[in-house]
JSON list of C-alpha atoms in Angstrom, two decimals:
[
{"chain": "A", "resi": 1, "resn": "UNK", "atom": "CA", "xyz": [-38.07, -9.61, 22.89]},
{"chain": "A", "resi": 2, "resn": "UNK", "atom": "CA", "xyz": [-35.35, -11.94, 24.28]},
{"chain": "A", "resi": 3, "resn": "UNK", "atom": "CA", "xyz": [-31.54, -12.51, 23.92]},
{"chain": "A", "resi": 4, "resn": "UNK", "atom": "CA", "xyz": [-31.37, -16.14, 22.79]},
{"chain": "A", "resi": 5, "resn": "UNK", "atom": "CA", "xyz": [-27.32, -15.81, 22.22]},
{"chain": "A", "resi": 6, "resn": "UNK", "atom": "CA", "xyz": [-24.65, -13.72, 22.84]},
{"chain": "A", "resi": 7, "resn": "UNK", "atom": "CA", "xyz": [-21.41, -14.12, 20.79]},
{"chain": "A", "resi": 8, "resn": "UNK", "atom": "CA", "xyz": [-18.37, -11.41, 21.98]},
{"chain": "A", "resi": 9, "resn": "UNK", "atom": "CA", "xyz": [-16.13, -12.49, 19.71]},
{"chain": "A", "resi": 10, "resn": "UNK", "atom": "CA", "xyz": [-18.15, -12.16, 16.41]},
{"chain": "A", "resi": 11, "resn": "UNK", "atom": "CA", "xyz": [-15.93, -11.30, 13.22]},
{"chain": "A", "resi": 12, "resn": "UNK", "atom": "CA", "xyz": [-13.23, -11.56, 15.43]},
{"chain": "A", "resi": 13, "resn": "UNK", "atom": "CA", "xyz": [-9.60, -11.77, 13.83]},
{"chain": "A", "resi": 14, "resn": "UNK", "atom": "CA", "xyz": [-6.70, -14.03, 14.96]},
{"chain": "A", "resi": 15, "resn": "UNK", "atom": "CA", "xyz": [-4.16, -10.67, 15.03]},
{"chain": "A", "resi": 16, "resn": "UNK", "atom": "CA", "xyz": [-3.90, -7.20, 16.19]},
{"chain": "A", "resi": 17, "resn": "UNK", "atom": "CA", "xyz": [-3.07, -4.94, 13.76]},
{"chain": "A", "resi": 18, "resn": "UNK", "atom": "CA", "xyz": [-1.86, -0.69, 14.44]},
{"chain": "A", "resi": 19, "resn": "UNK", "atom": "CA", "xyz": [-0.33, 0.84, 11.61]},
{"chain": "A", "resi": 20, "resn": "UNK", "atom": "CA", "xyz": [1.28, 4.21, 11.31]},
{"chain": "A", "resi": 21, "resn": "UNK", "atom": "CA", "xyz": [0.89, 5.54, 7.75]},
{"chain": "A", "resi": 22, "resn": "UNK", "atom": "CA", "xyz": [2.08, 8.81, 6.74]},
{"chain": "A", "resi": 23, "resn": "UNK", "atom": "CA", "xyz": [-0.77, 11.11, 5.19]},
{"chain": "A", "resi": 24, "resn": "UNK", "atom": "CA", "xyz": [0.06, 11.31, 1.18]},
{"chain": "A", "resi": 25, "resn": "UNK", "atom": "CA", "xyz": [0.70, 14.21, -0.54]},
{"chain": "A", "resi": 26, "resn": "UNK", "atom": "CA", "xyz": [-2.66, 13.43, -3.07]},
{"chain": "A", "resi": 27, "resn": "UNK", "atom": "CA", "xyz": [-4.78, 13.08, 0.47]},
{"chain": "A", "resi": 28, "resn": "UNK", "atom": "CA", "xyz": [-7.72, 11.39, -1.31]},
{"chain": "A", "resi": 29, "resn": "UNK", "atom": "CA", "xyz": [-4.87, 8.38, -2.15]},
{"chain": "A", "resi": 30, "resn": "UNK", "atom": "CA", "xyz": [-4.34, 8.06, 2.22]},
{"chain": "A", "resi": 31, "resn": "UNK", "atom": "CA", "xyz": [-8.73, 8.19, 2.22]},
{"chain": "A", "resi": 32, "resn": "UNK", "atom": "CA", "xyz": [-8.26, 5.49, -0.33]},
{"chain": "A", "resi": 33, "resn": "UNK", "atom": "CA", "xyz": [-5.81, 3.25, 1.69]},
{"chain": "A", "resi": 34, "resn": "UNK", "atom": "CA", "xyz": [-8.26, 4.12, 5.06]},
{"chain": "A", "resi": 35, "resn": "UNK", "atom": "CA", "xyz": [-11.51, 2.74, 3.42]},
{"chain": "A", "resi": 36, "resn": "UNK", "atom": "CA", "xyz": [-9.56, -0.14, 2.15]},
{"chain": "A", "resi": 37, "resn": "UNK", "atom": "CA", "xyz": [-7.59, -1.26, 5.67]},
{"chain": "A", "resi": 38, "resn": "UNK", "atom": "CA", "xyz": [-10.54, -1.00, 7.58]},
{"chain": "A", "resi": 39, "resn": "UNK", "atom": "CA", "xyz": [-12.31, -3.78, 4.84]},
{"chain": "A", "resi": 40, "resn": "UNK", "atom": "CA", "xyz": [-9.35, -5.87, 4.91]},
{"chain": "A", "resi": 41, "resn": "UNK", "atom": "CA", "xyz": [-8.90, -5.46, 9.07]},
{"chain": "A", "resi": 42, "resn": "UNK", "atom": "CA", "xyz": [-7.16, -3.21, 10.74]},
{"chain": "A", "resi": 43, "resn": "UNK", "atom": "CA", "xyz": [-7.67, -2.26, 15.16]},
{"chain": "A", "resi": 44, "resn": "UNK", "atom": "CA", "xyz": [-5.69, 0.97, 14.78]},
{"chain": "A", "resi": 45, "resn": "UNK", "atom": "CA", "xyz": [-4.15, 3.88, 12.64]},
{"chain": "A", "resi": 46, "resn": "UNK", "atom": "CA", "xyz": [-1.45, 6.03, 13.33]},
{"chain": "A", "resi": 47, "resn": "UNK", "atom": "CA", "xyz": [-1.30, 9.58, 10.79]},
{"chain": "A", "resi": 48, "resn": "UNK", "atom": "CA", "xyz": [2.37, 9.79, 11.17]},
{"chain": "A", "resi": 49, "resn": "UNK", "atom": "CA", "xyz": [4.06, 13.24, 9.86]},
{"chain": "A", "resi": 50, "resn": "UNK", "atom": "CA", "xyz": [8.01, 12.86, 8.98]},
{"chain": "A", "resi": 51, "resn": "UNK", "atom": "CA", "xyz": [11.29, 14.73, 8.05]},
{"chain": "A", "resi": 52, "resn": "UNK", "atom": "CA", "xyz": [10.26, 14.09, 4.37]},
{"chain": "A", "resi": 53, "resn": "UNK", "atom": "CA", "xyz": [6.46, 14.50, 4.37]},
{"chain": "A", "resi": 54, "resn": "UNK", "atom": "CA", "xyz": [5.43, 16.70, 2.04]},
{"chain": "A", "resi": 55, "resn": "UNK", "atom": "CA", "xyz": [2.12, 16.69, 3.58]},
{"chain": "A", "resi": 56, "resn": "UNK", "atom": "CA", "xyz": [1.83, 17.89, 7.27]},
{"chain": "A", "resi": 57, "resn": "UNK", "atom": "CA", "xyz": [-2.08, 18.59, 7.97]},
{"chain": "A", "resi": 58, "resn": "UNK", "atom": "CA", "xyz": [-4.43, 15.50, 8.41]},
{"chain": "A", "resi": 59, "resn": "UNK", "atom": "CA", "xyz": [-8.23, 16.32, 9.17]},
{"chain": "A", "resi": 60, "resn": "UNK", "atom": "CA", "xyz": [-9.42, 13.26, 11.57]},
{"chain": "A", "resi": 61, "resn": "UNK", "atom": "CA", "xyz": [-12.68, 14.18, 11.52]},
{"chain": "A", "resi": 62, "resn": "UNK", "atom": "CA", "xyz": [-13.27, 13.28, 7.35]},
{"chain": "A", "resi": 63, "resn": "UNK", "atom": "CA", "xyz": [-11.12, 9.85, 8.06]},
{"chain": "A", "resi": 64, "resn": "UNK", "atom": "CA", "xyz": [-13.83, 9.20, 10.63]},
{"chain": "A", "resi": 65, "resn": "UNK", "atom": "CA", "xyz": [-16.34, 9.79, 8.23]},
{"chain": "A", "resi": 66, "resn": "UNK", "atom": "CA", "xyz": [-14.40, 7.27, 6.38]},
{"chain": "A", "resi": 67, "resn": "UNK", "atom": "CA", "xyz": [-13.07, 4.84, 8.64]},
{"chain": "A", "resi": 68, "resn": "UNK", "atom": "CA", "xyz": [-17.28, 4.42, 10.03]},
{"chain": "A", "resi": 69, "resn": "UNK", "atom": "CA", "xyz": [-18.55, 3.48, 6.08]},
{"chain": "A", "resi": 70, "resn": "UNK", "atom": "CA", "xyz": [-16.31, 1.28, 5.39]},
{"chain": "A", "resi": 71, "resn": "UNK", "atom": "CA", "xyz": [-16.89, -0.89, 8.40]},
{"chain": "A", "resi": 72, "resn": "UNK", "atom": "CA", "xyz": [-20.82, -0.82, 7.76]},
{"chain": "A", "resi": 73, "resn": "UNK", "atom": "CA", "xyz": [-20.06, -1.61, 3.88]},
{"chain": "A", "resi": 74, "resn": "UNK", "atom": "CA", "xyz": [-17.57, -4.70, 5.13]},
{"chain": "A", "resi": 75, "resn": "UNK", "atom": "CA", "xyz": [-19.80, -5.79, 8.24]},
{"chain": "A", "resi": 76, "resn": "UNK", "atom": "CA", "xyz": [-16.83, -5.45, 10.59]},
{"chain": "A", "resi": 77, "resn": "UNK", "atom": "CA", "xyz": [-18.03, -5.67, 14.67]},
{"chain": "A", "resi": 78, "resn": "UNK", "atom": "CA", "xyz": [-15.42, -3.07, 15.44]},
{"chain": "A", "resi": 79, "resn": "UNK", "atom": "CA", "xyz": [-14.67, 0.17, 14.11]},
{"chain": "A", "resi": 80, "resn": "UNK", "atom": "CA", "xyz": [-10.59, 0.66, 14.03]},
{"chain": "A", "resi": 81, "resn": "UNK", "atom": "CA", "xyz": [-9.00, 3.34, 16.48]},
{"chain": "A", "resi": 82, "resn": "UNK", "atom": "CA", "xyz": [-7.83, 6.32, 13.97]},
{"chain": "A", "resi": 83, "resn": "UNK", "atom": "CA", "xyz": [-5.34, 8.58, 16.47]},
{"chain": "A", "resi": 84, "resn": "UNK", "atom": "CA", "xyz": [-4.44, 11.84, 16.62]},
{"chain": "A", "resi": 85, "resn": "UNK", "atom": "CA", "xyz": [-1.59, 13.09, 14.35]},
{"chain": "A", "resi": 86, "resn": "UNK", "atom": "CA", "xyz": [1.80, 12.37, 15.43]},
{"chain": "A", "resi": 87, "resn": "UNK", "atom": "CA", "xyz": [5.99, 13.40, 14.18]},
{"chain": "A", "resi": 88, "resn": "UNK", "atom": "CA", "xyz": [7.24, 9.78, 13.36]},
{"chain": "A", "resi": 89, "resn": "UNK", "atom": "CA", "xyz": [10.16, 10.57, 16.30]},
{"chain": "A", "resi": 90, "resn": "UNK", "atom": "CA", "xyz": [7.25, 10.83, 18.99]},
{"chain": "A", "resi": 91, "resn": "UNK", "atom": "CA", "xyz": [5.23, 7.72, 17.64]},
{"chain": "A", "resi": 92, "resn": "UNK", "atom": "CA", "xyz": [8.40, 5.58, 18.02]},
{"chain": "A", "resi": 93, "resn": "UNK", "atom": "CA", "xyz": [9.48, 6.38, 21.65]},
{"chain": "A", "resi": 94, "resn": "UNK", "atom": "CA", "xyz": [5.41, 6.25, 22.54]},
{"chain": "A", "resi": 95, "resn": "UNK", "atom": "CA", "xyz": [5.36, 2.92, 21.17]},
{"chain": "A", "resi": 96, "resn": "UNK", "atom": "CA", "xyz": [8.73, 1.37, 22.83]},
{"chain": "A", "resi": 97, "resn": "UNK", "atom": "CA", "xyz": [6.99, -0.84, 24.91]},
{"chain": "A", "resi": 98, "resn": "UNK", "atom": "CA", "xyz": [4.36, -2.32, 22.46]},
{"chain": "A", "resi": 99, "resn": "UNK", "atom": "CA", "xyz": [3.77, -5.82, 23.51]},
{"chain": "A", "resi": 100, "resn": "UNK", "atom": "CA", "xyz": [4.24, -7.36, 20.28]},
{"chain": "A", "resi": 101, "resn": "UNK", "atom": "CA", "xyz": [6.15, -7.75, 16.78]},
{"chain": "A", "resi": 102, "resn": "UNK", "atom": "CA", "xyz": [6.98, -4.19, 15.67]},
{"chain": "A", "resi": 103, "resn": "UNK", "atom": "CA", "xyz": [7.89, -3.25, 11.80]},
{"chain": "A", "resi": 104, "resn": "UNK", "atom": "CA", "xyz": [9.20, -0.50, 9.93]},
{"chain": "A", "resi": 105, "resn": "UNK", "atom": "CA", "xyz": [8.82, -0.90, 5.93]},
{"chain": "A", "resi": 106, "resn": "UNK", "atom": "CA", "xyz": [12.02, 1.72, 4.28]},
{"chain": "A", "resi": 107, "resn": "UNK", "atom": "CA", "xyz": [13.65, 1.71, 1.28]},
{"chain": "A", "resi": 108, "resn": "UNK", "atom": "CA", "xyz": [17.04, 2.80, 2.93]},
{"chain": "A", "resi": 109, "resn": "UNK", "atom": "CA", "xyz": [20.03, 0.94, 2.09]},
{"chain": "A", "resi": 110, "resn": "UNK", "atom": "CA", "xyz": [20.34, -2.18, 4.80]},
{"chain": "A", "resi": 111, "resn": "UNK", "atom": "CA", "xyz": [19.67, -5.39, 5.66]},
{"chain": "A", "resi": 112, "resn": "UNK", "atom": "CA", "xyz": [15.74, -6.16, 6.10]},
{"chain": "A", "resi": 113, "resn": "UNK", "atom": "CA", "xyz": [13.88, -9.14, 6.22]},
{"chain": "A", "resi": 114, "resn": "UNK", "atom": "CA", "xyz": [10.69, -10.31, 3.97]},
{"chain": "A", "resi": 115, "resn": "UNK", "atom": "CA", "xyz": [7.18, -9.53, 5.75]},
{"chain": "A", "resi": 116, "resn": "UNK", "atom": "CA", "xyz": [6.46, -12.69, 5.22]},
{"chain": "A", "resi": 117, "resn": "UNK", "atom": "CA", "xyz": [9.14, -14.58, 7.44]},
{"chain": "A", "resi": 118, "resn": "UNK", "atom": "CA", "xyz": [8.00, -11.86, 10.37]},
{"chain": "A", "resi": 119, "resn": "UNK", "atom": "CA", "xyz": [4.41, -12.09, 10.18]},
{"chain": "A", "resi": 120, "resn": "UNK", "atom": "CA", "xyz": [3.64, -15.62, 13.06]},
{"chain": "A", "resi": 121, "resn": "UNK", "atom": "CA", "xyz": [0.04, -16.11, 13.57]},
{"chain": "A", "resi": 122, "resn": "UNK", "atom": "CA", "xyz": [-1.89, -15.04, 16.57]},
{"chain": "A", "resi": 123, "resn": "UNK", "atom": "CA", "xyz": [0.37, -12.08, 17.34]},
{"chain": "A", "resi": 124, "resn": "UNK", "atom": "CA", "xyz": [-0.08, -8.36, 17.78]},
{"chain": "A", "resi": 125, "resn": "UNK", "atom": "CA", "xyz": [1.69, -5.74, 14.98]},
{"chain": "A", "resi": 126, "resn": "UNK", "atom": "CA", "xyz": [2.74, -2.42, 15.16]},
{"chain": "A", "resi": 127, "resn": "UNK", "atom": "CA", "xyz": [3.82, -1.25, 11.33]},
{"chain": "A", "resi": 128, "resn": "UNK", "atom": "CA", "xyz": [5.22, 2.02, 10.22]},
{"chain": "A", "resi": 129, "resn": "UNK", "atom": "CA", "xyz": [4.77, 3.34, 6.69]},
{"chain": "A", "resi": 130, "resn": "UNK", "atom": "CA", "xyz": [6.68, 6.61, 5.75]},
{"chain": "A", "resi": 131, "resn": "UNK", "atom": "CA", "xyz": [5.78, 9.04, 3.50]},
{"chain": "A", "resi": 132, "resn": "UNK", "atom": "CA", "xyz": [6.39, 9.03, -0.49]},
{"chain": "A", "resi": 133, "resn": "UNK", "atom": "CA", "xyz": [10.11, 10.74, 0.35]},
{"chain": "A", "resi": 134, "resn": "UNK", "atom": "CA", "xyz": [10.74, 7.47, 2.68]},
{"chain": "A", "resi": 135, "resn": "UNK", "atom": "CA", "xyz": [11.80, 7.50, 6.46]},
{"chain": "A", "resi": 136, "resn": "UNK", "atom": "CA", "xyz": [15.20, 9.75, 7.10]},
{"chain": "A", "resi": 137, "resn": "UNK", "atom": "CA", "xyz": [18.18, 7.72, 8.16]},
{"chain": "A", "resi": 138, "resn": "UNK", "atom": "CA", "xyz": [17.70, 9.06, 11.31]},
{"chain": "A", "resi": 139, "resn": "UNK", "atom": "CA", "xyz": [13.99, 8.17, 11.48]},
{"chain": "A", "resi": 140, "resn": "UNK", "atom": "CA", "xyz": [14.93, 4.44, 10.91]},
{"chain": "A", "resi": 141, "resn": "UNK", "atom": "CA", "xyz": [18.16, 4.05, 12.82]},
{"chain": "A", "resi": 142, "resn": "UNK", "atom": "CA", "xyz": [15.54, 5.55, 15.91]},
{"chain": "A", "resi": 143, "resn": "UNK", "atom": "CA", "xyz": [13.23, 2.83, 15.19]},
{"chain": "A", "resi": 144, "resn": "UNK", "atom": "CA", "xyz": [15.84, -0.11, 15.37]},
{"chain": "A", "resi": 145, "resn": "UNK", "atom": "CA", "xyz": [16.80, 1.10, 18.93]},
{"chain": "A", "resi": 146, "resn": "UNK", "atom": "CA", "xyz": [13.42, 1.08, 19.65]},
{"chain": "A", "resi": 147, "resn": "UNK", "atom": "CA", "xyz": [12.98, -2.60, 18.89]},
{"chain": "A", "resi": 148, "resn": "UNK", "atom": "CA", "xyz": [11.12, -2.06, 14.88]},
{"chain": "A", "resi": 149, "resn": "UNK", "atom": "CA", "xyz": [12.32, -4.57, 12.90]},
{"chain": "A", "resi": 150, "resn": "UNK", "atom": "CA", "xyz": [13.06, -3.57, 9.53]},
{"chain": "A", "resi": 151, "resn": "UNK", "atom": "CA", "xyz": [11.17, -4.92, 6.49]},
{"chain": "A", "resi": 152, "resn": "UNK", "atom": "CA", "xyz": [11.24, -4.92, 2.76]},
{"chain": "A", "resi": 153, "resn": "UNK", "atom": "CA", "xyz": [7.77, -5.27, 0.90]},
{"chain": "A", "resi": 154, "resn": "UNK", "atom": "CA", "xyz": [10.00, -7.03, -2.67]},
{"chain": "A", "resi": 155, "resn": "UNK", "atom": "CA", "xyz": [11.80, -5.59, -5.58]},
{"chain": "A", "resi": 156, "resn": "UNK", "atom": "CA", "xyz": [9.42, -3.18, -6.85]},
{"chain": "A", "resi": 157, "resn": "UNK", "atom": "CA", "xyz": [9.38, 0.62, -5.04]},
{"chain": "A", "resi": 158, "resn": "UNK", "atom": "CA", "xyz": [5.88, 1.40, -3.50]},
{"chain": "A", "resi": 159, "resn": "UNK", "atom": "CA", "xyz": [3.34, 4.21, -3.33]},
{"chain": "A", "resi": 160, "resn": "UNK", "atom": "CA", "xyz": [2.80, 4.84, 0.65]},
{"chain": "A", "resi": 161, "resn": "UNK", "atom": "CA", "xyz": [-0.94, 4.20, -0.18]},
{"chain": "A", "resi": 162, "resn": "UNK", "atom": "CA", "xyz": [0.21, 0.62, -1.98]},
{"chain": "A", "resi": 163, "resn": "UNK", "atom": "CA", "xyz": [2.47, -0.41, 0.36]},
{"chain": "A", "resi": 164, "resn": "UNK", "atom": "CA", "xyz": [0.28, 0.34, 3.71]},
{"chain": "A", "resi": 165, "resn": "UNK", "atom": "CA", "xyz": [-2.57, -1.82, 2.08]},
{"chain": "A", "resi": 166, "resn": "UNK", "atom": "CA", "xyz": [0.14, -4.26, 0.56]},
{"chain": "A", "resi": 167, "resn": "UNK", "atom": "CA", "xyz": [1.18, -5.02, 4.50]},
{"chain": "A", "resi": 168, "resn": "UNK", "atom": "CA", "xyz": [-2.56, -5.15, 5.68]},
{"chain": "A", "resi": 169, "resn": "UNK", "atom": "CA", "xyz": [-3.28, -7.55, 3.15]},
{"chain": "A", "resi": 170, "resn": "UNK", "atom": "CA", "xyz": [-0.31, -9.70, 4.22]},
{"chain": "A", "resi": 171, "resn": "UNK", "atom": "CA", "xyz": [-0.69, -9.43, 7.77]},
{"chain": "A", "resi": 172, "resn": "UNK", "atom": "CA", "xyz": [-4.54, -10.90, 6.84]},
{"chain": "A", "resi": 173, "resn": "UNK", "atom": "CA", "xyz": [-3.91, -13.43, 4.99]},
{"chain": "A", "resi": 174, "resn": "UNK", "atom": "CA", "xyz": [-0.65, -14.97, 6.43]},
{"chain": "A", "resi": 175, "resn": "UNK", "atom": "CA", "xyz": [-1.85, -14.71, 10.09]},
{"chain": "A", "resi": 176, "resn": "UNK", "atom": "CA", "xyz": [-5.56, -15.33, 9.81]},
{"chain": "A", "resi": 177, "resn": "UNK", "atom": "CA", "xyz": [-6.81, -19.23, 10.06]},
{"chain": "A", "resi": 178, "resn": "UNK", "atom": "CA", "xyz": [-9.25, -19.29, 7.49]}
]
């Protein structure tokens, strides 16, 4: 047998996406959102555990389980990074010095811009998602001196699971050139 071609960058997306989702209370809704990301495109994910999670234990080794299917099912050439499970305080000051756009989606009084006039093509994301009880107002004021950008995802007030996908989906197809 013989290599007649070698392609590297095969199913290869025009953005970088990492985003930090707290696990859901219902933790077959956050399975839900996993199988679904990784379809749509996704490079990492983040469990992140806040001051109003109701749900603090996240078992990586099921997500795995997960995270592998779906990217056979969707015929993606890379399987997305799922990371250990982090406090929302320690994923912000680890992430300080991400090269690229960073947002936080909140429903906390505040000005916050529309995903869609923050999403340029051919960039690199990091996105945080709190839990169904939202980020604390200490939570987000952290993130803004961190550099996150805050966001609003519209009018209507989201499940975590719904808005998580609702930003992978708009991250695909506003950045992607199709």
């Amino acid at each position: 047998m013989q290599v007649i071609s070698h392609t590297s960058d095969f199913a290869k997306r025009d953005y970088f996406l990492h985003i930090a989702v707290a696990p859901t209370k219902n933790l077959e809704r956050y399975e839900w959102f996993m199988e679904k990301a990784t379809e749509i495109g996704i490079d990492e994910l983040t469990p992140i555990i806040g001051e109003h999670s109701e749900r603090k234990i996240f078992k990586p080794e099921r997500g795995e389980r997960i995270i592998l299917s779906a990217v056979k099912q969707s015929l993606k050439a890379k399987i997305p990074t799922l990371n250990p499970v982090v406090s929302v305080k320690d994923f912000i000051k680890e992430n300080a010095g991400f090269d690229g756009i960073k947002l936080i989606a909140h429903c906390n009084e505040g000005v916050r811009q529309n995903i869609t006039s923050v999403l340029p093509k051919d960039c690199r994301f990091l996105i945080m998602i709190g839990p169904e009880g939202d980020f604390s107002a200490s939570e987000v004021e952290l993130a803004m001196q961190n550099g996150f950008i805050p966001i609003s995802l519209g009018e209507s007030r989201l499940r975590t699971e719904t808005a998580a996908l609702t930003i992978v989906t708009a991250t695909y197809l506003l950045t992607s050139n199709f």
